[in-house]
């Protein structure tokens, strides 16, 4: 009798694992609505992705310790300066756990586009909402809040902005 109960328990547990995974791994894809982001700037001003509706937005997840991220900051800044008057915005979402590291990197890289920070690193709600598992990660969002390109190349962004 005890053996039958153990077998039944194992079958129920196995079924639960198969039918109810511990974590949903649904991935965002082009054409999906961009999840809302609500974070603060260095000055403590709340910024929402939805505040930029009507503009093309590049959401750039990065961190001060990420060498490829830091290398791309001047390119992003140049693109921002070139296209900001045409309704282009960049939201830099730092996943730095130390606010001072983020602030120092922004100042050193002379970044002027919108910067926000979530000190929860990989556990950041925005990083989880966007399924960010590596840095840098970026999402190009159209004027209606729809993701039109994931991890776009610079040429991809420029093509969208020039059309």
mmCIF file with all atom_site columns, N, CA, C and O in Angstrom, residues 8-62:
data_model
loop_
_atom_site.group_PDB
_atom_site.id
_atom_site.type_symbol
_atom_site.label_atom_id
_atom_site.label_alt_id
_atom_site.label_comp_id
_atom_site.label_asym_id
_atom_site.label_entity_id
_atom_site.label_seq_id
_atom_site.pdbx_PDB_ins_code
_atom_site.Cartn_x
_atom_site.Cartn_y
_atom_site.Cartn_z
_atom_site.occupancy
_atom_site.B_iso_or_equiv
_atom_site.pdbx_formal_charge
_atom_site.auth_seq_id
_atom_site.auth_comp_id
_atom_site.auth_asym_id
_atom_site.auth_atom_id
_atom_site.pdbx_PDB_model_num
ATOM 1   N N  . UNK A 1 8  ? 2.046  7.040  -6.758  1.00 0.00 ? 8  UNK A N  1
ATOM 2   C CA . UNK A 1 8  ? 1.021  8.042  -7.077  1.00 0.00 ? 8  UNK A CA 1
ATOM 3   C C  . UNK A 1 8  ? 1.558  9.451  -6.803  1.00 0.00 ? 8  UNK A C  1
ATOM 4   O O  . UNK A 1 8  ? 1.377  10.366 -7.616  1.00 0.00 ? 8  UNK A O  1
ATOM 5   N N  . UNK A 1 9  ? 2.226  9.651  -5.678  1.00 0.00 ? 9  UNK A N  1
ATOM 6   C CA . UNK A 1 9  ? 2.792  10.961 -5.334  1.00 0.00 ? 9  UNK A CA 1
ATOM 7   C C  . UNK A 1 9  ? 3.806  11.377 -6.397  1.00 0.00 ? 9  UNK A C  1
ATOM 8   O O  . UNK A 1 9  ? 3.807  12.520 -6.862  1.00 0.00 ? 9  UNK A O  1
ATOM 9   N N  . UNK A 1 10 ? 4.656  10.458 -6.814  1.00 0.00 ? 10 UNK A N  1
ATOM 10  C CA . UNK A 1 10 ? 5.662  10.774 -7.834  1.00 0.00 ? 10 UNK A CA 1
ATOM 11  C C  . UNK A 1 10 ? 5.001  11.135 -9.161  1.00 0.00 ? 10 UNK A C  1
ATOM 12  O O  . UNK A 1 10 ? 5.429  12.067 -9.833  1.00 0.00 ? 10 UNK A O  1
ATOM 13  N N  . UNK A 1 11 ? 3.965  10.433 -9.528  1.00 0.00 ? 11 UNK A N  1
ATOM 14  C CA . UNK A 1 11 ? 3.265  10.725 -10.780 1.00 0.00 ? 11 UNK A CA 1
ATOM 15  C C  . UNK A 1 11 ? 2.610  12.107 -10.708 1.00 0.00 ? 11 UNK A C  1
ATOM 16  O O  . UNK A 1 11 ? 2.685  12.894 -11.651 1.00 0.00 ? 11 UNK A O  1
ATOM 17  N N  . UNK A 1 12 ? 1.965  12.416 -9.589  1.00 0.00 ? 12 UNK A N  1
ATOM 18  C CA . UNK A 1 12 ? 1.328  13.723 -9.423  1.00 0.00 ? 12 UNK A CA 1
ATOM 19  C C  . UNK A 1 12 ? 2.364  14.836 -9.472  1.00 0.00 ? 12 UNK A C  1
ATOM 20  O O  . UNK A 1 12 ? 2.166  15.868 -10.128 1.00 0.00 ? 12 UNK A O  1
ATOM 21  N N  . UNK A 1 13 ? 3.490  14.651 -8.797  1.00 0.00 ? 13 UNK A N  1
ATOM 22  C CA . UNK A 1 13 ? 4.546  15.662 -8.808  1.00 0.00 ? 13 UNK A CA 1
ATOM 23  C C  . UNK A 1 13 ? 5.108  15.854 -10.215 1.00 0.00 ? 13 UNK A C  1
ATOM 24  O O  . UNK A 1 13 ? 5.334  16.981 -10.660 1.00 0.00 ? 13 UNK A O  1
ATOM 25  N N  . UNK A 1 14 ? 5.353  14.779 -10.926 1.00 0.00 ? 14 UNK A N  1
ATOM 26  C CA . UNK A 1 14 ? 5.868  14.860 -12.286 1.00 0.00 ? 14 UNK A CA 1
ATOM 27  C C  . UNK A 1 14 ? 4.881  15.595 -13.188 1.00 0.00 ? 14 UNK A C  1
ATOM 28  O O  . UNK A 1 14 ? 5.260  16.463 -13.973 1.00 0.00 ? 14 UNK A O  1
ATOM 29  N N  . UNK A 1 15 ? 3.600  15.286 -13.061 1.00 0.00 ? 15 UNK A N  1
ATOM 30  C CA . UNK A 1 15 ? 2.570  15.961 -13.848 1.00 0.00 ? 15 UNK A CA 1
ATOM 31  C C  . UNK A 1 15 ? 2.542  17.457 -13.526 1.00 0.00 ? 15 UNK A C  1
ATOM 32  O O  . UNK A 1 15 ? 2.403  18.296 -14.420 1.00 0.00 ? 15 UNK A O  1
ATOM 33  N N  . UNK A 1 16 ? 2.674  17.791 -12.259 1.00 0.00 ? 16 UNK A N  1
ATOM 34  C CA . UNK A 1 16 ? 2.668  19.200 -11.850 1.00 0.00 ? 16 UNK A CA 1
ATOM 35  C C  . UNK A 1 16 ? 3.856  19.940 -12.462 1.00 0.00 ? 16 UNK A C  1
ATOM 36  O O  . UNK A 1 16 ? 3.727  21.075 -12.928 1.00 0.00 ? 16 UNK A O  1
ATOM 37  N N  . UNK A 1 17 ? 5.005  19.303 -12.479 1.00 0.00 ? 17 UNK A N  1
ATOM 38  C CA . UNK A 1 17 ? 6.198  19.935 -13.050 1.00 0.00 ? 17 UNK A CA 1
ATOM 39  C C  . UNK A 1 17 ? 6.021  20.145 -14.544 1.00 0.00 ? 17 UNK A C  1
ATOM 40  O O  . UNK A 1 17 ? 6.371  21.201 -15.089 1.00 0.00 ? 17 UNK A O  1
ATOM 41  N N  . UNK A 1 18 ? 5.468  19.180 -15.222 1.00 0.00 ? 18 UNK A N  1
ATOM 42  C CA . UNK A 1 18 ? 5.275  19.288 -16.670 1.00 0.00 ? 18 UNK A CA 1
ATOM 43  C C  . UNK A 1 18 ? 4.205  20.321 -17.006 1.00 0.00 ? 18 UNK A C  1
ATOM 44  O O  . UNK A 1 18 ? 4.369  21.133 -17.907 1.00 0.00 ? 18 UNK A O  1
ATOM 45  N N  . UNK A 1 19 ? 3.099  20.296 -16.271 1.00 0.00 ? 19 UNK A N  1
ATOM 46  C CA . UNK A 1 19 ? 1.969  21.159 -16.605 1.00 0.00 ? 19 UNK A CA 1
ATOM 47  C C  . UNK A 1 19 ? 2.098  22.579 -16.073 1.00 0.00 ? 19 UNK A C  1
ATOM 48  O O  . UNK A 1 19 ? 1.567  23.517 -16.645 1.00 0.00 ? 19 UNK A O  1
ATOM 49  N N  . UNK A 1 20 ? 2.803  22.790 -14.987 1.00 0.00 ? 20 UNK A N  1
ATOM 50  C CA . UNK A 1 20 ? 2.914  24.105 -14.357 1.00 0.00 ? 20 UNK A CA 1
ATOM 51  C C  . UNK A 1 20 ? 4.376  24.454 -14.142 1.00 0.00 ? 20 UNK A C  1
ATOM 52  O O  . UNK A 1 20 ? 4.896  24.289 -13.043 1.00 0.00 ? 20 UNK A O  1
ATOM 53  N N  . UNK A 1 21 ? 5.057  24.929 -15.183 1.00 0.00 ? 21 UNK A N  1
ATOM 54  C CA . UNK A 1 21 ? 6.472  25.257 -15.024 1.00 0.00 ? 21 UNK A CA 1
ATOM 55  C C  . UNK A 1 21 ? 6.677  26.325 -13.959 1.00 0.00 ? 21 UNK A C  1
ATOM 56  O O  . UNK A 1 21 ? 5.809  27.144 -13.713 1.00 0.00 ? 21 UNK A O  1
ATOM 57  N N  . UNK A 1 22 ? 7.866  26.278 -13.345 1.00 0.00 ? 22 UNK A N  1
ATOM 58  C CA . UNK A 1 22 ? 8.182  27.223 -12.282 1.00 0.00 ? 22 UNK A CA 1
ATOM 59  C C  . UNK A 1 22 ? 8.249  28.654 -12.784 1.00 0.00 ? 22 UNK A C  1
ATOM 60  O O  . UNK A 1 22 ? 7.935  29.585 -12.095 1.00 0.00 ? 22 UNK A O  1
ATOM 61  N N  . UNK A 1 23 ? 8.698  28.845 -14.036 1.00 0.00 ? 23 UNK A N  1
ATOM 62  C CA . UNK A 1 23 ? 8.833  30.185 -14.581 1.00 0.00 ? 23 UNK A CA 1
ATOM 63  C C  . UNK A 1 23 ? 8.355  30.180 -16.022 1.00 0.00 ? 23 UNK A C  1
ATOM 64  O O  . UNK A 1 23 ? 8.642  29.281 -16.776 1.00 0.00 ? 23 UNK A O  1
ATOM 65  N N  . UNK A 1 24 ? 7.628  31.199 -16.359 1.00 0.00 ? 24 UNK A N  1
ATOM 66  C CA . UNK A 1 24 ? 7.182  31.327 -17.739 1.00 0.00 ? 24 UNK A CA 1
ATOM 67  C C  . UNK A 1 24 ? 8.322  31.895 -18.574 1.00 0.00 ? 24 UNK A C  1
ATOM 68  O O  . UNK A 1 24 ? 8.941  32.884 -18.205 1.00 0.00 ? 24 UNK A O  1
ATOM 69  N N  . UNK A 1 25 ? 8.609  31.268 -19.673 1.00 0.00 ? 25 UNK A N  1
ATOM 70  C CA . UNK A 1 25 ? 9.700  31.713 -20.527 1.00 0.00 ? 25 UNK A CA 1
ATOM 71  C C  . UNK A 1 25 ? 9.178  32.321 -21.829 1.00 0.00 ? 25 UNK A C  1
ATOM 72  O O  . UNK A 1 25 ? 9.819  32.253 -22.849 1.00 0.00 ? 25 UNK A O  1
ATOM 73  N N  . UNK A 1 26 ? 7.990  32.911 -21.769 1.00 0.00 ? 26 UNK A N  1
ATOM 74  C CA . UNK A 1 26 ? 7.482  33.528 -22.987 1.00 0.00 ? 26 UNK A CA 1
ATOM 75  C C  . UNK A 1 26 ? 8.396  34.698 -23.338 1.00 0.00 ? 26 UNK A C  1
ATOM 76  O O  . UNK A 1 26 ? 8.746  35.502 -22.491 1.00 0.00 ? 26 UNK A O  1
ATOM 77  N N  . UNK A 1 27 ? 8.787  34.742 -24.564 1.00 0.00 ? 27 UNK A N  1
ATOM 78  C CA . UNK A 1 27 ? 9.707  35.769 -25.024 1.00 0.00 ? 27 UNK A CA 1
ATOM 79  C C  . UNK A 1 27 ? 8.954  36.852 -25.771 1.00 0.00 ? 27 UNK A C  1
ATOM 80  O O  . UNK A 1 27 ? 7.992  36.576 -26.493 1.00 0.00 ? 27 UNK A O  1
ATOM 81  N N  . UNK A 1 28 ? 9.410  38.082 -25.606 1.00 0.00 ? 28 UNK A N  1
ATOM 82  C CA . UNK A 1 28 ? 8.863  39.168 -26.402 1.00 0.00 ? 28 UNK A CA 1
ATOM 83  C C  . UNK A 1 28 ? 9.313  38.974 -27.839 1.00 0.00 ? 28 UNK A C  1
ATOM 84  O O  . UNK A 1 28 ? 10.396 38.462 -28.090 1.00 0.00 ? 28 UNK A O  1
ATOM 85  N N  . UNK A 1 29 ? 8.477  39.412 -28.748 1.00 0.00 ? 29 UNK A N  1
ATOM 86  C CA . UNK A 1 29 ? 8.855  39.329 -30.152 1.00 0.00 ? 29 UNK A CA 1
ATOM 87  C C  . UNK A 1 29 ? 8.419  40.609 -30.858 1.00 0.00 ? 29 UNK A C  1
ATOM 88  O O  . UNK A 1 29 ? 7.608  41.376 -30.334 1.00 0.00 ? 29 UNK A O  1
ATOM 89  N N  . UNK A 1 30 ? 8.975  40.815 -32.026 1.00 0.00 ? 30 UNK A N  1
ATOM 90  C CA . UNK A 1 30 ? 8.603  41.975 -32.813 1.00 0.00 ? 30 UNK A CA 1
ATOM 91  C C  . UNK A 1 30 ? 7.107  41.904 -33.087 1.00 0.00 ? 30 UNK A C  1
ATOM 92  O O  . UNK A 1 30 ? 6.571  40.846 -33.381 1.00 0.00 ? 30 UNK A O  1
ATOM 93  N N  . UNK A 1 31 ? 6.438  43.032 -32.919 1.00 0.00 ? 31 UNK A N  1
ATOM 94  C CA . UNK A 1 31 ? 4.997  43.090 -33.086 1.00 0.00 ? 31 UNK A CA 1
ATOM 95  C C  . UNK A 1 31 ? 4.250  43.086 -31.756 1.00 0.00 ? 31 UNK A C  1
ATOM 96  O O  . UNK A 1 31 ? 3.065  43.410 -31.706 1.00 0.00 ? 31 UNK A O  1
ATOM 97  N N  . UNK A 1 32 ? 4.950  42.723 -30.663 1.00 0.00 ? 32 UNK A N  1
ATOM 98  C CA . UNK A 1 32 ? 4.331  42.736 -29.336 1.00 0.00 ? 32 UNK A CA 1
ATOM 99  C C  . UNK A 1 32 ? 4.282  44.160 -28.796 1.00 0.00 ? 32 UNK A C  1
ATOM 100 O O  . UNK A 1 32 ? 5.126  44.997 -29.125 1.00 0.00 ? 32 UNK A O  1
ATOM 101 N N  . UNK A 1 33 ? 3.314  44.414 -27.929 1.00 0.00 ? 33 UNK A N  1
ATOM 102 C CA . UNK A 1 33 ? 3.246  45.693 -27.214 1.00 0.00 ? 33 UNK A CA 1
ATOM 103 C C  . UNK A 1 33 ? 4.405  45.727 -26.221 1.00 0.00 ? 33 UNK A C  1
ATOM 104 O O  . UNK A 1 33 ? 4.660  44.756 -25.506 1.00 0.00 ? 33 UNK A O  1
ATOM 105 N N  . UNK A 1 34 ? 5.122  46.831 -26.193 1.00 0.00 ? 34 UNK A N  1
ATOM 106 C CA . UNK A 1 34 ? 6.253  46.981 -25.275 1.00 0.00 ? 34 UNK A CA 1
ATOM 107 C C  . UNK A 1 34 ? 5.728  47.107 -23.848 1.00 0.00 ? 34 UNK A C  1
ATOM 108 O O  . UNK A 1 34 ? 4.851  47.935 -23.585 1.00 0.00 ? 34 UNK A O  1
ATOM 109 N N  . UNK A 1 35 ? 6.239  46.288 -22.920 1.00 0.00 ? 35 UNK A N  1
ATOM 110 C CA . UNK A 1 35 ? 5.817  46.414 -21.525 1.00 0.00 ? 35 UNK A CA 1
ATOM 111 C C  . UNK A 1 35 ? 6.163  47.801 -20.967 1.00 0.00 ? 35 UNK A C  1
ATOM 112 O O  . UNK A 1 35 ? 7.185  48.393 -21.337 1.00 0.00 ? 35 UNK A O  1
ATOM 113 N N  . UNK A 1 36 ? 5.314  48.291 -20.101 1.00 0.00 ? 36 UNK A N  1
ATOM 114 C CA . UNK A 1 36 ? 5.544  49.596 -19.475 1.00 0.00 ? 36 UNK A CA 1
ATOM 115 C C  . UNK A 1 36 ? 6.801  49.555 -18.614 1.00 0.00 ? 36 UNK A C  1
ATOM 116 O O  . UNK A 1 36 ? 7.106  48.529 -17.992 1.00 0.00 ? 36 UNK A O  1
ATOM 117 N N  . UNK A 1 37 ? 7.516  50.639 -18.622 1.00 0.00 ? 37 UNK A N  1
ATOM 118 C CA . UNK A 1 37 ? 8.679  50.837 -17.747 1.00 0.00 ? 37 UNK A CA 1
ATOM 119 C C  . UNK A 1 37 ? 8.370  52.066 -16.911 1.00 0.00 ? 37 UNK A C  1
ATOM 120 O O  . UNK A 1 37 ? 7.950  53.099 -17.452 1.00 0.00 ? 37 UNK A O  1
ATOM 121 N N  . UNK A 1 38 ? 8.567  51.964 -15.603 1.00 0.00 ? 38 UNK A N  1
ATOM 122 C CA . UNK A 1 38 ? 8.373  53.099 -14.703 1.00 0.00 ? 38 UNK A CA 1
ATOM 123 C C  . UNK A 1 38 ? 9.558  53.110 -13.749 1.00 0.00 ? 38 UNK A C  1
ATOM 124 O O  . UNK A 1 38 ? 9.648  52.279 -12.839 1.00 0.00 ? 38 UNK A O  1
ATOM 125 N N  . UNK A 1 39 ? 10.487 54.037 -13.981 1.00 0.00 ? 39 UNK A N  1
ATOM 126 C CA . UNK A 1 39 ? 11.692 54.153 -13.156 1.00 0.00 ? 39 UNK A CA 1
ATOM 127 C C  . UNK A 1 39 ? 12.052 55.623 -12.995 1.00 0.00 ? 39 UNK A C  1
ATOM 128 O O  . UNK A 1 39 ? 11.499 56.478 -13.678 1.00 0.00 ? 39 UNK A O  1
ATOM 129 N N  . UNK A 1 40 ? 13.018 55.891 -12.128 1.00 0.00 ? 40 UNK A N  1
ATOM 130 C CA . UNK A 1 40 ? 13.407 57.264 -11.841 1.00 0.00 ? 40 UNK A CA 1
ATOM 131 C C  . UNK A 1 40 ? 14.742 57.638 -12.469 1.00 0.00 ? 40 UNK A C  1
ATOM 132 O O  . UNK A 1 40 ? 15.644 56.805 -12.580 1.00 0.00 ? 40 UNK A O  1
ATOM 133 N N  . UNK A 1 41 ? 14.844 58.929 -12.811 1.00 0.00 ? 41 UNK A N  1
ATOM 134 C CA . UNK A 1 41 ? 16.090 59.500 -13.300 1.00 0.00 ? 41 UNK A CA 1
ATOM 135 C C  . UNK A 1 41 ? 17.013 59.775 -12.099 1.00 0.00 ? 41 UNK A C  1
ATOM 136 O O  . UNK A 1 41 ? 16.614 59.592 -10.946 1.00 0.00 ? 41 UNK A O  1
ATOM 137 N N  . UNK A 1 42 ? 18.202 60.273 -12.386 1.00 0.00 ? 42 UNK A N  1
ATOM 138 C CA . UNK A 1 42 ? 19.144 60.627 -11.318 1.00 0.00 ? 42 UNK A CA 1
ATOM 139 C C  . UNK A 1 42 ? 18.568 61.696 -10.403 1.00 0.00 ? 42 UNK A C  1
ATOM 140 O O  . UNK A 1 42 ? 18.860 61.729 -9.215  1.00 0.00 ? 42 UNK A O  1
ATOM 141 N N  . UNK A 1 43 ? 17.743 62.554 -10.979 1.00 0.00 ? 43 UNK A N  1
ATOM 142 C CA . UNK A 1 43 ? 17.142 63.641 -10.213 1.00 0.00 ? 43 UNK A CA 1
ATOM 143 C C  . UNK A 1 43 ? 15.896 63.195 -9.452  1.00 0.00 ? 43 UNK A C  1
ATOM 144 O O  . UNK A 1 43 ? 15.278 63.996 -8.754  1.00 0.00 ? 43 UNK A O  1
ATOM 145 N N  . UNK A 1 44 ? 15.523 61.934 -9.599  1.00 0.00 ? 44 UNK A N  1
ATOM 146 C CA . UNK A 1 44 ? 14.360 61.407 -8.890  1.00 0.00 ? 44 UNK A CA 1
ATOM 147 C C  . UNK A 1 44 ? 13.043 61.588 -9.622  1.00 0.00 ? 44 UNK A C  1
ATOM 148 O O  . UNK A 1 44 ? 11.987 61.297 -9.087  1.00 0.00 ? 44 UNK A O  1
ATOM 149 N N  . UNK A 1 45 ? 13.097 62.049 -10.880 1.00 0.00 ? 45 UNK A N  1
ATOM 150 C CA . UNK A 1 45 ? 11.879 62.233 -11.673 1.00 0.00 ? 45 UNK A CA 1
ATOM 151 C C  . UNK A 1 45 ? 11.431 60.880 -12.226 1.00 0.00 ? 45 UNK A C  1
ATOM 152 O O  . UNK A 1 45 ? 12.219 60.140 -12.807 1.00 0.00 ? 45 UNK A O  1
ATOM 153 N N  . UNK A 1 46 ? 10.146 60.578 -12.039 1.00 0.00 ? 46 UNK A N  1
ATOM 154 C CA . UNK A 1 46 ? 9.602  59.332 -12.568 1.00 0.00 ? 46 UNK A CA 1
ATOM 155 C C  . UNK A 1 46 ? 9.443  59.430 -14.082 1.00 0.00 ? 46 UNK A C  1
ATOM 156 O O  . UNK A 1 46 ? 8.924  60.408 -14.598 1.00 0.00 ? 46 UNK A O  1
ATOM 157 N N  . UNK A 1 47 ? 9.924  58.397 -14.766 1.00 0.00 ? 47 UNK A N  1
ATOM 158 C CA . UNK A 1 47 ? 9.819  58.319 -16.219 1.00 0.00 ? 47 UNK A CA 1
ATOM 159 C C  . UNK A 1 47 ? 9.068  57.042 -16.560 1.00 0.00 ? 47 UNK A C  1
ATOM 160 O O  . UNK A 1 47 ? 9.362  55.980 -16.012 1.00 0.00 ? 47 UNK A O  1
ATOM 161 N N  . UNK A 1 48 ? 8.103  57.177 -17.479 1.00 0.00 ? 48 UNK A N  1
ATOM 162 C CA . UNK A 1 48 ? 7.354  56.024 -17.969 1.00 0.00 ? 48 UNK A CA 1
ATOM 163 C C  . UNK A 1 48 ? 7.585  55.909 -19.470 1.00 0.00 ? 48 UNK A C  1
ATOM 164 O O  . UNK A 1 48 ? 7.625  56.929 -20.170 1.00 0.00 ? 48 UNK A O  1
ATOM 165 N N  . UNK A 1 49 ? 7.678  54.693 -19.963 1.00 0.00 ? 49 UNK A N  1
ATOM 166 C CA . UNK A 1 49 ? 7.776  54.497 -21.403 1.00 0.00 ? 49 UNK A CA 1
ATOM 167 C C  . UNK A 1 49 ? 6.574  55.147 -22.089 1.00 0.00 ? 49 UNK A C  1
ATOM 168 O O  . UNK A 1 49 ? 6.714  55.791 -23.128 1.00 0.00 ? 49 UNK A O  1
ATOM 169 N N  . UNK A 1 50 ? 5.406  55.014 -21.506 1.00 0.00 ? 50 UNK A N  1
ATOM 170 C CA . UNK A 1 50 ? 4.190  55.572 -22.106 1.00 0.00 ? 50 UNK A CA 1
ATOM 171 C C  . UNK A 1 50 ? 4.236  57.094 -22.231 1.00 0.00 ? 50 UNK A C  1
ATOM 172 O O  . UNK A 1 50 ? 3.493  57.672 -23.026 1.00 0.00 ? 50 UNK A O  1
ATOM 173 N N  . UNK A 1 51 ? 5.121  57.764 -21.477 1.00 0.00 ? 51 UNK A N  1
ATOM 174 C CA . UNK A 1 51 ? 5.292  59.209 -21.610 1.00 0.00 ? 51 UNK A CA 1
ATOM 175 C C  . UNK A 1 51 ? 5.797  59.584 -23.009 1.00 0.00 ? 51 UNK A C  1
ATOM 176 O O  . UNK A 1 51 ? 5.670  60.728 -23.438 1.00 0.00 ? 51 UNK A O  1
ATOM 177 N N  . UNK A 1 52 ? 6.396  58.610 -23.700 1.00 0.00 ? 52 UNK A N  1
ATOM 178 C CA . UNK A 1 52 ? 7.012  58.862 -24.996 1.00 0.00 ? 52 UNK A CA 1
ATOM 179 C C  . UNK A 1 52 ? 6.140  58.407 -26.170 1.00 0.00 ? 52 UNK A C  1
ATOM 180 O O  . UNK A 1 52 ? 6.618  58.335 -27.299 1.00 0.00 ? 52 UNK A O  1
ATOM 181 N N  . UNK A 1 53 ? 4.873  58.079 -25.890 1.00 0.00 ? 53 UNK A N  1
ATOM 182 C CA . UNK A 1 53 ? 3.962  57.660 -26.965 1.00 0.00 ? 53 UNK A CA 1
ATOM 183 C C  . UNK A 1 53 ? 3.945  58.740 -28.028 1.00 0.00 ? 53 UNK A C  1
ATOM 184 O O  . UNK A 1 53 ? 3.943  59.922 -27.713 1.00 0.00 ? 53 UNK A O  1
ATOM 185 N N  . UNK A 1 54 ? 3.973  58.332 -29.293 1.00 0.00 ? 54 UNK A N  1
ATOM 186 C CA . UNK A 1 54 ? 4.030  59.293 -30.392 1.00 0.00 ? 54 UNK A CA 1
ATOM 187 C C  . UNK A 1 54 ? 5.443  59.502 -30.894 1.00 0.00 ? 54 UNK A C  1
ATOM 188 O O  . UNK A 1 54 ? 5.657  60.209 -31.882 1.00 0.00 ? 54 UNK A O  1
ATOM 189 N N  . UNK A 1 55 ? 6.423  58.896 -30.205 1.00 0.00 ? 55 UNK A N  1
ATOM 190 C CA . UNK A 1 55 ? 7.823  58.988 -30.620 1.00 0.00 ? 55 UNK A CA 1
ATOM 191 C C  . UNK A 1 55 ? 8.374  57.578 -30.828 1.00 0.00 ? 55 UNK A C  1
ATOM 192 O O  . UNK A 1 55 ? 7.875  56.614 -30.263 1.00 0.00 ? 55 UNK A O  1
ATOM 193 N N  . UNK A 1 56 ? 9.403  57.475 -31.649 1.00 0.00 ? 56 UNK A N  1
ATOM 194 C CA . UNK A 1 56 ? 10.127 56.218 -31.793 1.00 0.00 ? 56 UNK A CA 1
ATOM 195 C C  . UNK A 1 56 ? 11.135 56.172 -30.655 1.00 0.00 ? 56 UNK A C  1
ATOM 196 O O  . UNK A 1 56 ? 11.882 57.130 -30.441 1.00 0.00 ? 56 UNK A O  1
ATOM 197 N N  . UNK A 1 57 ? 11.144 55.058 -29.899 1.00 0.00 ? 57 UNK A N  1
ATOM 198 C CA . UNK A 1 57 ? 11.980 54.962 -28.702 1.00 0.00 ? 57 UNK A CA 1
ATOM 199 C C  . UNK A 1 57 ? 12.882 53.736 -28.782 1.00 0.00 ? 57 UNK A C  1
ATOM 200 O O  . UNK A 1 57 ? 12.426 52.639 -29.115 1.00 0.00 ? 57 UNK A O  1
ATOM 201 N N  . UNK A 1 58 ? 14.142 53.948 -28.467 1.00 0.00 ? 58 UNK A N  1
ATOM 202 C CA . UNK A 1 58 ? 15.068 52.836 -28.297 1.00 0.00 ? 58 UNK A CA 1
ATOM 203 C C  . UNK A 1 58 ? 15.262 52.644 -26.801 1.00 0.00 ? 58 UNK A C  1
ATOM 204 O O  . UNK A 1 58 ? 15.718 53.555 -26.104 1.00 0.00 ? 58 UNK A O  1
ATOM 205 N N  . UNK A 1 59 ? 14.869 51.472 -26.301 1.00 0.00 ? 59 UNK A N  1
ATOM 206 C CA . UNK A 1 59 ? 15.092 51.135 -24.892 1.00 0.00 ? 59 UNK A CA 1
ATOM 207 C C  . UNK A 1 59 ? 16.401 50.369 -24.848 1.00 0.00 ? 59 UNK A C  1
ATOM 208 O O  . UNK A 1 59 ? 16.542 49.323 -25.490 1.00 0.00 ? 59 UNK A O  1
ATOM 209 N N  . UNK A 1 60 ? 17.359 50.906 -24.110 1.00 0.00 ? 60 UNK A N  1
ATOM 210 C CA . UNK A 1 60 ? 18.694 50.311 -24.055 1.00 0.00 ? 60 UNK A CA 1
ATOM 211 C C  . UNK A 1 60 ? 19.009 49.873 -22.629 1.00 0.00 ? 60 UNK A C  1
ATOM 212 O O  . UNK A 1 60 ? 19.209 50.715 -21.753 1.00 0.00 ? 60 UNK A O  1
ATOM 213 N N  . UNK A 1 61 ? 19.022 48.560 -22.399 1.00 0.00 ? 61 UNK A N  1
ATOM 214 C CA . UNK A 1 61 ? 19.405 48.017 -21.091 1.00 0.00 ? 61 UNK A CA 1
ATOM 215 C C  . UNK A 1 61 ? 20.923 47.921 -21.054 1.00 0.00 ? 61 UNK A C  1
ATOM 216 O O  . UNK A 1 61 ? 21.537 47.352 -21.968 1.00 0.00 ? 61 UNK A O  1
ATOM 217 N N  . UNK A 1 62 ? 21.521 48.440 -19.991 1.00 0.00 ? 62 UNK A N  1
ATOM 218 C CA . UNK A 1 62 ? 22.974 48.468 -19.894 1.00 0.00 ? 62 UNK A CA 1
ATOM 219 C C  . UNK A 1 62 ? 23.403 48.520 -18.442 1.00 0.00 ? 62 UNK A C  1
ATOM 220 O O  . UNK A 1 62 ? 22.572 48.574 -17.534 1.00 0.00 ? 62 UNK A O  1
#
